[in-house]
Tab-separated table of C-alpha atoms and ligand atoms in Angstrom:
chain	number	residue	atom	x	y	z
A	53	MET	CA	102.461	67.731	106.849
A	54	ASN	CA	99.113	68.722	106.987
A	55	ALA	CA	97.953	72.319	106.547
A	56	THR	CA	97.731	73.028	110.422
A	57	GLU	CA	100.933	71.579	110.744
A	58	TYR	CA	102.311	73.822	107.979
A	59	MET	CA	100.644	76.939	109.565
A	60	ARG	CA	102.195	75.941	113.491
A	61	LYS	CA	105.723	75.912	111.819
A	62	GLN	CA	105.430	78.990	110.018
A	63	LEU	CA	104.309	80.778	112.889
A	64	GLN	CA	106.465	79.203	115.430
A	65	GLU	CA	109.329	80.505	112.967
A	66	LEU	CA	108.056	83.735	112.802
A	67	LYS	CA	108.277	83.657	116.790
A	68	GLU	CA	111.756	82.528	116.899
A	69	GLN	CA	113.120	85.413	114.702
A	70	SER	CA	110.704	88.091	117.383
A	71	ASN	CA	108.414	88.686	113.991
A	72	LEU	CA	105.035	87.309	115.330
A	73	ARG	CA	102.401	89.683	115.406
A	74	SER	CA	99.048	89.587	116.983
A	75	LEU	CA	96.280	92.033	117.298
A	76	PRO	CA	96.713	94.550	120.292
A	77	GLN	CA	93.791	94.527	123.064
A	78	MET	CA	93.591	98.357	123.788
A	79	VAL	CA	91.072	100.620	124.926
A	80	HIS	CA	90.904	104.409	123.265
A	81	ASP	CA	90.856	107.741	125.350
A	82	GLY	CA	91.398	110.548	123.655
A	83	ARG	CA	95.209	111.205	123.183
A	84	TYR	CA	96.046	108.081	125.405
A	85	VAL	CA	95.825	104.254	124.828
A	86	VAL	CA	95.348	102.133	127.788
A	87	ILE	CA	96.569	98.837	127.768
A	88	ASP	CA	96.464	96.427	130.843
A	89	ASN	CA	95.341	99.437	132.827
A	90	LYS	CA	98.312	100.936	131.656
A	91	ARG	CA	97.984	104.822	130.443
A	92	MET	CA	100.124	105.635	127.404
A	93	LEU	CA	100.701	108.658	125.259
A	94	ASN	CA	99.828	107.637	121.568
A	95	LEU	CA	102.939	108.035	119.269
A	96	SER	CA	101.886	105.506	116.959
A	97	SER	CA	98.866	107.483	115.681
A	98	ASN	CA	97.557	108.128	112.021
A	99	ASP	CA	95.101	110.965	113.691
A	100	TYR	CA	97.652	113.475	112.926
A	101	LEU	CA	95.579	116.860	113.366
A	102	GLY	CA	94.022	115.207	116.364
A	103	LEU	CA	90.753	115.487	114.680
A	104	ALA	CA	89.565	111.793	115.509
A	105	THR	CA	89.734	112.145	119.091
A	106	ASP	CA	87.953	115.660	118.946
A	107	ARG	CA	84.700	115.183	120.955
A	108	GLY	CA	83.357	118.916	119.516
A	109	LEU	CA	83.599	117.829	116.165
A	110	ARG	CA	81.491	115.148	116.515
A	111	GLU	CA	78.819	116.776	118.605
A	112	GLU	CA	78.553	119.571	115.670
A	113	PHE	CA	78.226	116.615	113.050
A	114	LEU	CA	75.300	114.532	115.131
A	115	ARG	CA	73.413	118.154	115.022
A	116	THR	CA	73.471	118.230	111.472
A	117	LEU	CA	71.580	114.001	111.397
A	118	THR	CA	68.432	112.756	111.375
A	119	ALA	CA	66.924	109.876	110.802
A	120	GLU	CA	66.529	110.653	107.403
A	121	THR	CA	70.147	111.507	106.742
A	122	PHE	CA	71.413	108.847	109.056
A	123	LEU	CA	72.147	106.149	106.566
A	124	PRO	CA	74.410	103.339	107.620
A	125	THR	CA	74.635	101.687	104.622
A	126	SER	CA	74.506	102.176	100.544
A	127	SER	CA	73.532	98.634	100.107
A	128	SER	CA	75.376	98.481	96.650
A	129	SER	CA	78.164	99.303	94.236
A	130	ARG	CA	77.978	102.908	93.070
A	131	LEU	CA	77.281	101.764	89.726
A	132	LEU	CA	73.926	99.814	90.428
A	133	THR	CA	71.924	102.024	93.408
A	134	GLY	CA	74.816	102.784	95.687
A	135	ASN	CA	75.761	106.309	94.394
A	136	PHE	CA	74.201	108.661	96.823
A	137	ASN	CA	73.933	112.443	95.895
A	138	VAL	CA	76.768	112.827	99.036
A	139	TYR	CA	79.168	110.845	96.856
A	140	GLU	CA	79.181	113.703	94.197
A	141	GLU	CA	78.913	116.576	96.560
A	142	LEU	CA	82.156	114.861	98.358
A	143	GLU	CA	84.140	114.655	94.736
A	144	ALA	CA	82.677	118.428	93.678
A	145	GLU	CA	84.183	119.794	97.271
A	146	LEU	CA	87.639	117.487	96.562
A	147	ALA	CA	87.675	118.867	92.807
A	148	LYS	CA	87.310	122.744	93.726
A	149	LEU	CA	89.876	122.326	96.698
A	150	PHE	CA	92.412	120.775	94.180
A	151	GLY	CA	91.456	122.744	91.190
A	152	SER	CA	90.985	119.849	88.911
A	153	GLU	CA	88.656	118.258	86.619
A	154	ALA	CA	87.313	115.498	88.499
A	155	THR	CA	88.025	113.358	91.576
A	156	LEU	CA	86.770	109.932	92.303
A	157	VAL	CA	85.848	108.706	95.885
A	158	PHE	CA	87.100	104.955	96.689
A	159	ASN	CA	86.196	102.865	100.020
A	160	SER	CA	89.718	103.055	100.954
A	161	GLY	CA	93.295	103.645	100.279
A	162	TYR	CA	93.725	99.993	99.560
A	163	HIS	CA	90.917	99.775	96.996
A	164	ALA	CA	92.563	102.843	95.332
A	165	ASN	CA	96.222	101.652	95.111
A	166	THR	CA	95.022	97.599	94.202
A	167	GLY	CA	92.268	99.538	91.579
A	168	ILE	CA	93.587	102.018	89.835
A	169	LEU	CA	96.797	100.552	88.354
A	170	PRO	CA	95.409	97.616	87.184
A	171	ALA	CA	93.227	99.313	85.359
A	172	VAL	CA	95.070	101.687	83.774
A	173	SER	CA	97.672	99.434	82.594
A	174	ASP	CA	98.048	96.793	79.982
A	175	THR	CA	101.429	94.853	78.660
A	176	GLN	CA	102.326	97.901	76.714
A	177	THR	CA	102.854	99.500	79.918
A	178	LEU	CA	105.832	99.753	82.273
A	179	ILE	CA	105.274	100.441	85.996
A	180	LEU	CA	108.463	102.524	87.648
A	181	ALA	CA	107.745	102.053	91.101
A	182	ASP	CA	110.259	103.553	94.175
A	183	LYS	CA	111.621	100.533	95.858
A	184	LEU	CA	110.212	101.416	99.437
A	185	VAL	CA	106.287	102.017	97.727
A	186	HIS	CA	103.204	100.817	100.175
A	187	ALA	CA	102.221	97.026	100.314
A	188	SER	CA	98.738	98.029	98.802
A	189	ILE	CA	101.067	99.789	95.679
A	190	ILE	CA	102.764	96.314	95.305
A	191	ASP	CA	99.558	94.683	95.048
A	192	GLY	CA	98.330	96.717	92.458
A	193	ILE	CA	101.499	96.053	90.639
A	194	ARG	CA	101.081	92.602	90.970
A	195	LEU	CA	97.324	92.383	89.844
A	196	SER	CA	98.469	94.600	86.772
A	197	ALA	CA	99.305	92.995	83.218
A	198	ALA	CA	102.230	95.635	82.954
A	199	ARG	CA	105.697	95.058	83.629
A	200	CYS	CA	107.658	96.344	86.490
A	201	ILE	CA	111.042	97.801	87.848
A	202	ARG	CA	111.630	99.117	91.261
A	203	TYR	CA	113.929	102.073	91.162
A	204	ARG	CA	116.135	102.540	94.409
A	205	HIS	CA	114.469	104.778	96.853
A	206	ASN	CA	113.964	108.370	96.113
A	207	ASP	CA	117.385	107.883	93.275
A	208	THR	CA	115.493	109.781	90.430
A	209	GLY	CA	119.350	109.780	88.928
A	210	GLN	CA	118.681	105.465	87.983
A	211	LEU	CA	114.727	106.756	87.308
A	212	GLU	CA	115.946	109.308	84.862
A	213	ARG	CA	118.274	106.517	83.249
A	214	LEU	CA	115.706	103.762	83.316
A	215	LEU	CA	113.243	105.869	81.784
A	216	LYS	CA	115.489	107.045	79.021
A	217	GLU	CA	116.333	103.348	78.352
A	218	HIS	CA	112.459	102.202	77.822
A	219	HIS	CA	110.348	105.105	76.967
A	220	THR	CA	110.290	103.841	73.064
A	221	SER	CA	109.652	100.479	74.253
A	222	TYR	CA	106.370	100.753	75.712
A	223	ARG	CA	102.676	102.524	75.185
A	224	GLN	CA	103.309	104.340	78.374
A	225	ILE	CA	105.533	104.320	81.109
A	226	ILE	CA	103.608	105.178	84.777
A	227	ILE	CA	106.422	106.200	87.446
A	228	VAL	CA	104.546	105.466	91.063
A	229	THR	CA	105.660	106.923	94.436
A	230	GLU	CA	104.719	108.094	98.108
A	231	SER	CA	104.787	111.815	98.466
A	232	ILE	CA	105.705	111.003	102.073
A	233	PHE	CA	107.254	107.570	102.921
A	234	SER	CA	105.138	105.476	105.527
A	235	MET	CA	108.138	103.952	106.949
A	236	ASP	CA	111.240	106.449	106.761
A	237	GLY	CA	108.985	109.326	106.658
A	238	ASP	CA	111.256	111.153	104.104
A	239	MET	CA	109.649	112.871	100.810
A	240	ALA	CA	109.832	112.192	97.372
A	241	ASP	CA	111.204	115.206	95.242
A	242	LEU	CA	107.816	115.409	93.373
A	243	GLN	CA	109.550	118.808	91.265
A	244	LYS	CA	112.210	116.343	90.062
A	245	LEU	CA	109.481	114.037	89.103
A	246	VAL	CA	107.384	116.084	87.149
A	247	GLU	CA	110.286	117.295	85.268
A	248	LEU	CA	111.093	113.928	84.419
A	249	LYS	CA	107.894	112.758	83.324
A	250	HIS	CA	107.796	116.032	81.400
A	251	ALA	CA	110.747	114.928	79.700
A	252	CYS	CA	108.942	111.992	77.102
A	253	ASN	CA	105.546	112.197	76.058
A	254	ASN	CA	104.148	108.758	77.439
A	255	VAL	CA	104.693	108.965	81.109
A	256	LEU	CA	102.428	109.309	83.781
A	257	LEU	CA	102.938	109.954	87.108
A	258	TYR	CA	101.078	108.361	90.272
A	259	VAL	CA	101.444	109.999	93.984
A	260	ASP	CA	100.112	108.317	97.267
A	261	GLU	CA	99.655	111.035	99.452
A	262	ALA	CA	98.375	108.779	102.512
A	263	HIS	CA	100.846	110.645	105.033
A	264	ALA	CA	100.497	114.413	103.619
A	265	PHE	CA	96.639	114.915	103.154
A	266	GLY	CA	95.384	117.356	105.905
A	267	VAL	CA	98.881	117.993	106.804
A	268	ARG	CA	101.214	119.438	103.845
A	269	GLY	CA	100.495	122.742	102.292
A	270	LYS	CA	98.993	125.765	103.016
A	271	TYR	CA	95.194	124.296	102.764
A	272	GLY	CA	96.386	120.650	103.698
A	273	LEU	CA	96.271	119.178	100.522
A	274	GLY	CA	99.334	117.495	100.522
A	275	CYS	CA	102.967	117.481	98.964
A	276	ALA	CA	101.602	118.443	95.657
A	277	GLU	CA	100.350	121.562	96.739
A	278	GLU	CA	103.205	122.218	98.785
A	279	SER	CA	105.349	121.785	95.824
A	280	GLY	CA	103.253	123.784	93.409
A	281	CYS	CA	102.426	120.475	91.017
A	282	ILE	CA	98.715	119.314	91.509
A	283	ARG	CA	98.431	119.443	87.885
A	284	ASP	CA	101.237	117.679	86.951
A	285	ILE	CA	100.350	114.747	88.636
A	286	ASP	CA	97.886	112.006	86.601
A	287	PHE	CA	97.290	110.055	89.614
A	288	LEU	CA	96.702	112.271	93.177
A	289	VAL	CA	95.720	109.724	95.123
A	290	GLY	CA	95.193	109.992	99.178
A	291	THR	CA	93.204	108.286	101.967
A	292	PHE	CA	90.574	109.989	104.223
A	293	GLY	CA	91.344	107.156	107.145
A	294	LYS	CA	94.689	109.313	108.502
A	295	ALA	CA	94.426	113.087	108.956
A	296	ALA	CA	91.171	113.333	107.714
A	297	ALA	CA	89.737	111.018	110.654
A	298	SER	CA	87.390	108.990	108.430
A	299	ALA	CA	87.677	106.319	105.976
A	300	GLY	CA	87.765	106.197	101.997
A	301	ALA	CA	90.231	107.403	99.703
A	302	TYR	CA	90.390	110.106	96.611
A	303	LEU	CA	91.748	110.210	93.096
A	304	VAL	CA	92.243	113.930	91.642
A	305	CYS	CA	92.450	112.876	87.794
A	306	SER	CA	91.474	114.393	84.512
A	307	ARG	CA	87.520	114.029	83.450
A	308	VAL	CA	88.296	111.032	81.225
A	309	THR	CA	90.473	109.087	83.451
A	310	ARG	CA	88.163	109.443	85.831
A	311	GLU	CA	84.979	107.646	83.748
A	312	TYR	CA	87.687	105.057	82.429
A	313	LEU	CA	88.266	103.915	85.978
A	314	VAL	CA	84.346	104.114	86.264
A	315	ASN	CA	84.330	101.237	83.558
A	316	ARG	CA	87.712	99.748	84.332
A	317	MET	CA	88.135	99.391	88.268
A	318	ARG	CA	87.307	96.299	89.423
A	319	THR	CA	87.862	97.324	93.177
A	320	LEU	CA	85.208	100.486	92.603
A	321	ILE	CA	82.881	98.494	90.432
A	322	PHE	CA	82.749	95.029	92.502
A	323	THR	CA	82.228	96.146	96.003
A	324	THR	CA	79.621	97.814	98.184
A	325	ALA	CA	79.906	101.669	98.370
A	326	LEU	CA	81.103	103.130	101.683
A	327	PRO	CA	77.849	104.203	104.142
A	328	PRO	CA	76.662	107.689	102.894
A	329	ILE	CA	76.640	108.415	106.501
A	330	ASN	CA	80.599	108.127	106.521
A	331	ILE	CA	80.666	109.868	103.260
A	332	ALA	CA	79.076	113.005	104.870
A	333	TRP	CA	81.450	112.741	107.904
A	334	THR	CA	84.214	112.856	105.283
A	335	LEU	CA	82.709	115.856	103.067
A	336	PHE	CA	82.091	117.649	106.700
A	337	ILE	CA	85.678	117.371	107.589
A	338	VAL	CA	87.371	117.887	104.059
A	339	ARG	CA	85.274	121.441	104.310
A	340	LYS	CA	86.940	122.129	107.686
A	341	LEU	CA	90.818	121.233	106.648
A	342	PRO	CA	92.119	123.950	104.599
A	343	PHE	CA	91.641	126.323	108.213
A	344	MET	CA	94.055	124.119	110.441
A	345	GLN	CA	96.772	125.869	109.317
A	346	GLU	CA	97.514	126.425	113.039
A	347	GLU	CA	97.488	122.171	113.603
A	348	ARG	CA	99.564	121.803	110.785
A	349	GLN	CA	102.443	124.754	112.029
A	350	HIS	CA	102.447	122.676	115.502
A	351	LEU	CA	102.652	119.220	113.959
A	352	THR	CA	105.999	120.823	111.852
A	353	HIS	CA	107.364	122.069	115.105
A	354	ILE	CA	107.350	118.995	117.321
A	355	SER	CA	108.077	116.597	114.332
A	356	GLN	CA	111.233	118.808	113.808
A	357	LEU	CA	111.922	118.795	117.835
A	358	LEU	CA	111.686	114.794	117.589
A	359	ARG	CA	113.998	114.362	114.284
A	360	GLU	CA	116.532	116.831	116.201
A	361	ALA	CA	116.584	114.599	119.184
A	362	LEU	CA	116.942	111.703	117.401
A	363	GLN	CA	120.045	113.396	115.914
A	364	ALA	CA	121.315	114.114	118.826
A	365	ASN	CA	121.311	110.935	120.155
A	366	GLY	CA	123.105	109.482	117.105
A	367	TYR	CA	120.347	108.066	115.331
A	368	GLU	CA	120.372	108.824	111.515
A	369	CYS	CA	117.087	110.043	111.077
A	370	PRO	CA	115.682	110.387	107.164
A	371	SER	CA	112.785	111.626	108.011
A	372	ALA	CA	111.437	114.910	106.941
A	373	SER	CA	108.130	114.735	108.453
A	374	HIS	CA	105.543	113.717	111.264
A	375	ILE	CA	106.960	110.116	111.129
A	376	ALA	CA	109.842	109.586	112.455
A	377	PRO	CA	112.002	106.312	112.479
A	378	MET	CA	114.382	105.344	115.393
A	379	ILE	CA	116.265	102.724	113.301
A	380	ILE	CA	117.375	99.981	115.609
A	381	GLY	CA	118.524	96.915	113.688
A	382	ALA	CA	117.659	93.633	115.224
A	383	SER	CA	113.907	93.277	115.794
A	384	ALA	CA	114.486	91.742	119.511
A	385	ASP	CA	116.103	95.086	120.316
A	386	ALA	CA	113.640	97.623	119.048
A	387	ILE	CA	110.775	95.019	120.614
A	388	ARG	CA	112.508	95.683	124.161
A	389	CYS	CA	113.027	99.282	122.886
A	390	ALA	CA	109.369	99.973	122.704
A	391	GLU	CA	108.747	98.216	125.811
A	392	GLU	CA	110.798	100.356	127.531
A	393	LEU	CA	109.553	103.611	125.706
A	394	GLN	CA	105.775	101.856	127.146
A	395	ARG	CA	107.082	101.233	130.767
A	396	HIS	CA	107.425	105.168	130.633
A	397	GLY	CA	104.170	106.198	129.291
A	398	PHE	CA	104.202	106.670	125.641
A	399	TYR	CA	103.053	103.837	123.648
A	400	ALA	CA	105.356	103.635	120.292
A	401	LEU	CA	105.497	100.444	118.463
A	402	PRO	CA	108.383	98.508	117.230
A	403	VAL	CA	108.100	97.706	112.852
A	404	ARG	CA	109.912	94.688	111.726
A	405	PRO	CA	110.164	93.067	108.572
A	406	PRO	CA	108.182	92.256	106.406
A	407	THR	CA	107.299	95.816	106.610
A	408	VAL	CA	110.901	97.114	106.496
A	409	PRO	CA	114.341	95.452	105.127
A	410	ALA	CA	115.634	92.915	106.892
A	411	GLY	CA	118.228	94.267	109.899
A	412	THR	CA	116.256	97.634	109.999
A	413	SER	CA	114.025	97.234	112.651
A	414	ARG	CA	112.949	100.642	114.521
A	415	ILE	CA	110.577	102.159	116.748
A	416	ARG	CA	108.255	104.012	113.982
A	417	PHE	CA	107.586	107.685	115.808
A	418	SER	CA	103.961	108.761	114.031
A	419	LEU	CA	102.901	112.210	115.694
A	420	THR	CA	99.862	114.125	116.014
A	421	ALA	CA	99.156	117.694	116.472
A	422	GLU	CA	97.366	117.204	119.913
A	423	ILE	CA	101.046	116.189	121.239
A	424	LYS	CA	102.548	118.933	123.362
A	425	GLU	CA	106.036	120.461	122.811
A	426	GLU	CA	106.767	119.316	126.530
A	427	GLU	CA	105.757	115.929	125.847
A	428	ILE	CA	108.305	115.671	123.238
A	429	ARG	CA	111.074	117.203	125.495
A	430	GLU	CA	110.180	114.581	127.958
A	431	LEU	CA	110.380	111.788	124.965
A	432	ALA	CA	113.645	113.535	123.680
A	433	HIS	CA	115.434	113.129	127.377
A	434	LEU	CA	113.508	109.393	127.707
A	435	ILE	CA	115.463	108.643	123.860
A	436	GLY	CA	118.757	110.114	125.448
A	437	ALA	CA	118.956	108.686	128.817
A	438	THR	CA	117.465	105.441	128.994
A	439	LEU	CA	117.920	103.519	125.681
A	440	GLN	CA	121.256	104.297	125.051
A	441	SER	CA	121.765	100.786	127.553
A	442	ILE	CA	119.621	98.794	124.872
B	1766	PLP	C1	97.369	103.712	105.202
B	1766	PLP	C2	98.195	103.492	103.378
B	1766	PLP	C3	97.425	103.112	102.553
B	1766	PLP	C4	96.059	102.430	102.774
B	1766	PLP	O1	94.846	103.302	103.152
B	1766	PLP	P1	94.022	102.831	103.638
B	1766	PLP	O2	92.439	103.908	103.266
B	1766	PLP	O3	93.906	103.048	105.071
B	1766	PLP	O4	93.550	101.308	102.953
B	1766	PLP	C5	97.820	103.391	101.320
B	1766	PLP	N1	98.979	104.347	100.861
B	1766	PLP	C6	99.853	104.590	102.112
B	1766	PLP	C7	101.331	105.102	101.408
B	1766	PLP	C8	99.402	104.283	103.266
B	1766	PLP	O5	99.906	104.478	104.113
């Protein structure tokens, strides 16, 4: 079988399992997406605070620009000539907000997660990672020289046993988790993880706040702020591509860690830095995030309503955030369910293996602060009335 035949056969198999994916064609219209001339409320957005659809914000930002400052490329890695001032300004602003010694900005969360762990690990490192961490973290672990054990999702009891068993056999152990998990919307117990980390002197903690930055904590710094443990986390990672309505990612860390990564992190060293214009926009947004408390409160409120609606209709909902799964089981059923929601004007997407474990295909709702309470009530009604038939 030649390569083309092989790929065709694999694609055919995916199709038969209802797991074939394609790039959707769509037009964005503020809170809505338009597909095949049908306008639907976007319930699959990562624009958690609604900043990406805020035209006023973009106009305000544009007024600050001139041809001098509109720099659409950095033309180079930050280690060569790509390190524009605005990078350092953004890092200083983040360090001030987090009250940290240092921060370091990367091109994306994917770059951060595939770059940091390989840089700081060696064969004398053990990584203990939650079973449900994001694909980018898994790839980072694969690229590292460390040994890795995945612990059962949020099972701090098992994690504690693993730490006891192994901490004397390795130079260092790195616990790796997300704060809000991408697919279930549930949360890690950060305080418990901090406690476990402090019980041994060679344990470090790595937390990915992709879904929490901008959304959680009084000033929007994430679950670490909310739990009062920013300083206890050795690698505090977040992205700008979600609530911050931009692109890129950050690490909050010590000065030494920052210097070490600048020397060792391949996804920082061997890539062209993000355009300065993008960093300037990120800085513009980051300066506003602490003041978005009303948006955060509203998002908390409607998320609670949606979770209650799911539970009232018999769906077990592990979520404790603005991400809420409606777990259906078979991929084909999840697809039918998504189509039904879309027919009623709600753009929600099915999530299937390998993104989630086999047999847990689901609709993944991802709410933003722009969604109105009435719209959630309408959705709740629809979940109750129509979907029972699937
Ligand atoms: C989205 C996401 C990433 C990737 O971030 P990008 O900036 O989009 O590359 C990493 N980790 C988690 C948990 C995510 O949800």
